mmCIF file of C-alpha atoms in Angstrom:
data_model
loop_
_atom_site.group_PDB
_atom_site.id
_atom_site.type_symbol
_atom_site.label_atom_id
_atom_site.label_comp_id
_atom_site.label_asym_id
_atom_site.label_seq_id
_atom_site.Cartn_x
_atom_site.Cartn_y
_atom_site.Cartn_z
ATOM 1 C CA MET A 1 -10.269 -1.556 -11.915
ATOM 2 C CA LYS A 2 -7.140 0.043 -13.230
ATOM 3 C CA ASN A 3 -4.855 -1.916 -15.483
ATOM 4 C CA GLY A 4 -2.210 -3.685 -13.418
ATOM 5 C CA CYS A 5 -4.010 -3.388 -10.087
ATOM 6 C CA ILE A 6 -3.307 -6.015 -7.467
ATOM 7 C CA VAL A 7 -6.359 -7.896 -6.226
ATOM 8 C CA CYS A 8 -6.276 -9.963 -3.050
ATOM 9 C CA ASN A 9 -8.721 -11.269 -0.495
ATOM 10 C CA MET A 10 -8.260 -9.932 3.017
ATOM 11 C CA GLY A 11 -11.847 -10.758 3.960
ATOM 12 C CA HIS A 12 -13.494 -13.504 5.923
ATOM 13 C CA SER A 13 -14.138 -16.261 3.393
ATOM 14 C CA ASN A 14 -12.970 -17.536 0.031
ATOM 15 C CA THR A 15 -16.107 -16.174 -1.652
ATOM 16 C CA GLU A 16 -15.221 -12.461 -1.491
ATOM 17 C CA ILE A 17 -13.717 -12.446 -5.015
ATOM 18 C CA ASP A 18 -15.795 -14.036 -7.776
ATOM 19 C CA VAL A 19 -12.926 -16.016 -9.277
ATOM 20 C CA ALA A 20 -15.296 -18.236 -11.263
ATOM 21 C CA SER A 21 -16.287 -15.239 -13.396
ATOM 22 C CA LEU A 22 -12.607 -14.720 -14.218
ATOM 23 C CA ARG A 23 -12.223 -18.283 -15.489
ATOM 24 C CA THR A 24 -13.754 -17.733 -18.907
ATOM 25 C CA PRO A 25 -12.403 -18.528 -22.373
ATOM 26 C CA GLU A 26 -12.067 -14.775 -23.063
ATOM 27 C CA LEU A 27 -9.612 -14.248 -20.224
ATOM 28 C CA THR A 28 -6.077 -15.595 -20.138
ATOM 29 C CA TRP A 29 -4.490 -16.703 -16.897
ATOM 30 C CA GLU A 30 -0.714 -16.395 -16.713
ATOM 31 C CA ARG A 31 1.100 -17.841 -13.705
ATOM 32 C CA VAL A 32 3.800 -15.362 -12.677
ATOM 33 C CA ARG A 33 4.991 -17.396 -9.715
ATOM 34 C CA SER A 34 3.469 -19.316 -6.842
ATOM 35 C CA GLN A 35 0.384 -17.480 -5.524
ATOM 36 C CA VAL A 36 0.605 -14.770 -8.224
ATOM 37 C CA ASP A 37 -1.395 -14.825 -11.476
ATOM 38 C CA HIS A 38 -2.021 -12.266 -14.180
ATOM 39 C CA VAL A 39 -5.596 -12.348 -15.464
ATOM 40 C CA ILE A 40 -5.484 -10.784 -18.920
ATOM 41 C CA TRP A 41 -8.416 -9.402 -20.948
ATOM 42 C CA PRO A 42 -8.469 -9.547 -24.782
ATOM 43 C CA ASP A 43 -7.585 -5.820 -24.979
ATOM 44 C CA GLY A 44 -4.432 -6.433 -22.919
ATOM 45 C CA LYS A 45 -5.756 -5.066 -19.624
ATOM 46 C CA ARG A 46 -4.623 -7.205 -16.725
ATOM 47 C CA ILE A 47 -4.966 -7.583 -13.000
ATOM 48 C CA VAL A 48 -2.580 -9.286 -10.623
ATOM 49 C CA LEU A 49 -4.558 -11.830 -8.603
ATOM 50 C CA LEU A 50 -2.955 -13.144 -5.437
ATOM 51 C CA ALA A 51 -3.585 -16.633 -4.028
ATOM 52 C CA GLU A 52 -6.243 -17.317 -6.687
ATOM 53 C CA GLY A 53 -8.628 -15.147 -4.665
ATOM 54 C CA ARG A 54 -8.375 -17.227 -1.507
ATOM 55 C CA LEU A 55 -7.752 -15.652 1.900
ATOM 56 C CA LEU A 56 -4.289 -14.194 1.628
ATOM 57 C CA ASN A 57 -3.240 -14.756 5.221
ATOM 58 C CA LEU A 58 -4.143 -18.448 4.953
ATOM 59 C CA SER A 59 -2.960 -19.030 1.373
ATOM 60 C CA CYS A 60 0.480 -17.502 1.466
ATOM 61 C CA SER A 61 2.774 -19.029 4.017
ATOM 62 C CA THR A 62 5.035 -16.051 4.665
ATOM 63 C CA VAL A 63 4.820 -12.302 4.943
ATOM 64 C CA PRO A 64 6.342 -10.729 1.817
ATOM 65 C CA THR A 65 9.693 -9.086 2.384
ATOM 66 C CA PHE A 66 8.262 -5.884 0.915
ATOM 67 C CA VAL A 67 5.717 -5.666 3.746
ATOM 68 C CA LEU A 68 8.393 -6.489 6.296
ATOM 69 C CA SER A 69 10.563 -3.739 4.854
ATOM 70 C CA ILE A 70 7.806 -1.127 5.133
ATOM 71 C CA THR A 71 7.003 -2.192 8.687
ATOM 72 C CA ALA A 72 10.628 -2.319 9.818
ATOM 73 C CA THR A 73 11.460 1.030 8.193
ATOM 74 C CA THR A 74 8.477 2.703 9.859
ATOM 75 C CA GLN A 75 9.347 1.208 13.231
ATOM 76 C CA ALA A 76 13.000 2.203 12.900
ATOM 77 C CA LEU A 77 12.134 5.816 12.059
ATOM 78 C CA ALA A 78 9.651 5.938 14.950
ATOM 79 C CA LEU A 79 12.318 4.636 17.338
ATOM 80 C CA ILE A 80 14.827 7.184 16.054
ATOM 81 C CA GLU A 81 12.233 9.912 16.681
ATOM 82 C CA LEU A 82 11.593 8.649 20.208
ATOM 83 C CA TYR A 83 15.327 8.392 20.946
ATOM 84 C CA ASN A 84 16.133 11.870 19.628
ATOM 85 C CA ALA A 85 13.105 13.625 21.134
ATOM 86 C CA PRO A 86 13.714 16.019 24.006
ATOM 87 C CA GLU A 87 12.906 14.537 27.401
ATOM 88 C CA GLY A 88 9.231 14.879 28.202
ATOM 89 C CA ARG A 89 7.991 15.237 24.608
ATOM 90 C CA TYR A 90 6.447 11.766 24.693
ATOM 91 C CA LYS A 91 4.642 10.273 27.667
ATOM 92 C CA GLN A 92 3.586 6.631 27.877
ATOM 93 C CA ASP A 93 0.758 6.895 25.386
ATOM 94 C CA VAL A 94 -0.210 6.175 21.800
ATOM 95 C CA TYR A 95 0.802 8.816 19.270
ATOM 96 C CA LEU A 96 -0.133 9.214 15.638
ATOM 97 C CA LEU A 97 2.752 8.958 13.224
ATOM 98 C CA PRO A 98 3.348 12.211 11.408
ATOM 99 C CA LYS A 99 1.946 11.850 7.902
ATOM 100 C CA LYS A 100 5.217 13.089 6.449
ATOM 101 C CA MET A 101 7.040 10.151 8.091
ATOM 102 C CA ASP A 102 4.677 7.577 6.648
ATOM 103 C CA GLU A 103 4.805 9.205 3.226
ATOM 104 C CA TYR A 104 8.604 9.216 3.413
ATOM 105 C CA VAL A 105 8.626 5.463 4.121
ATOM 106 C CA ALA A 106 6.282 4.924 1.173
ATOM 107 C CA SER A 107 8.514 7.020 -1.095
ATOM 108 C CA LEU A 108 11.522 4.872 -0.159
ATOM 109 C CA HIS A 109 9.676 1.798 -1.393
ATOM 110 C CA LEU A 110 8.405 3.176 -4.712
ATOM 111 C CA PRO A 111 11.445 1.978 -6.708
ATOM 112 C CA THR A 112 10.313 -1.586 -5.950
ATOM 113 C CA PHE A 113 7.449 -0.902 -8.362
ATOM 114 C CA ASP A 114 9.588 1.189 -10.725
ATOM 115 C CA ALA A 115 7.393 4.094 -9.643
ATOM 116 C CA HIS A 116 8.080 7.690 -8.753
ATOM 117 C CA LEU A 117 6.164 10.613 -7.360
ATOM 118 C CA THR A 118 5.356 13.660 -9.389
ATOM 119 C CA GLU A 119 4.963 17.100 -7.902
ATOM 120 C CA LEU A 120 1.546 18.679 -7.570
ATOM 121 C CA SER A 121 0.979 21.721 -9.722
ATOM 122 C CA ASP A 122 -0.038 24.928 -7.961
ATOM 123 C CA GLU A 123 -3.540 24.420 -9.319
ATOM 124 C CA GLN A 124 -3.762 20.822 -8.030
ATOM 125 C CA ALA A 125 -2.442 21.773 -4.588
ATOM 126 C CA LYS A 126 -4.932 24.640 -4.339
ATOM 127 C CA TYR A 127 -7.823 22.421 -5.449
ATOM 128 C CA LEU A 128 -6.892 19.710 -2.914
ATOM 129 C CA GLY A 129 -6.135 22.233 -0.178
ATOM 130 C CA LEU A 130 -2.669 20.743 0.327
ATOM 131 C CA ASN A 131 0.879 21.958 0.522
ATOM 132 C CA LYS A 132 2.753 20.959 -2.638
ATOM 133 C CA ASN A 133 5.300 19.130 -0.448
ATOM 134 C CA GLY A 134 2.729 17.210 1.583
ATOM 135 C CA PRO A 135 1.465 15.684 3.667
ATOM 136 C CA PHE A 136 -0.949 14.475 1.007
ATOM 137 C CA LYS A 137 -3.809 13.213 3.152
ATOM 138 C CA PRO A 138 -6.348 15.343 5.017
ATOM 139 C CA ASN A 139 -5.987 15.820 8.779
ATOM 140 C CA TYR A 140 -8.707 13.285 9.610
ATOM 141 C CA TYR A 141 -6.886 10.495 7.720
ATOM 142 C CA ARG A 142 -4.808 8.237 9.980
ATOM 143 C CA TYR A 143 -1.899 6.073 8.772
ATOM 144 C CA GLY A 144 -0.761 4.373 11.975
ATOM 145 C CA ASN A 145 0.566 4.856 15.493
ATOM 146 C CA LEU A 146 3.894 5.809 17.061
#
């Protein structure tokens, strides 16, 4: 795993993450706040472990505001699209969100992680078969519904 990755259990039981193997004398556990621990290796590499590896939806009592923000932003932009669309563009049906919309919502939330996007080089875009300005997922990849 990459240094700093966030590890959480969204599975079906509390045995999906082998937490016992992380409780060794070589590894340091640092409580960041309730339900959030850093597990630190001797070389400084760390992971962020949520809810001590237990089922996240049962261990954490509330939905994080970050998740609510992403959801609400996506829904608001989808509603704006529906409101502004010419009559007849959308029937009563399920529509895929444009990838650019979902990527825009994600980009709005990057500062939360002190992160930023870099631009693909011409060579990278050509290799990936993508436009340098996105969308950055292939056509078969689906983010969500509108």
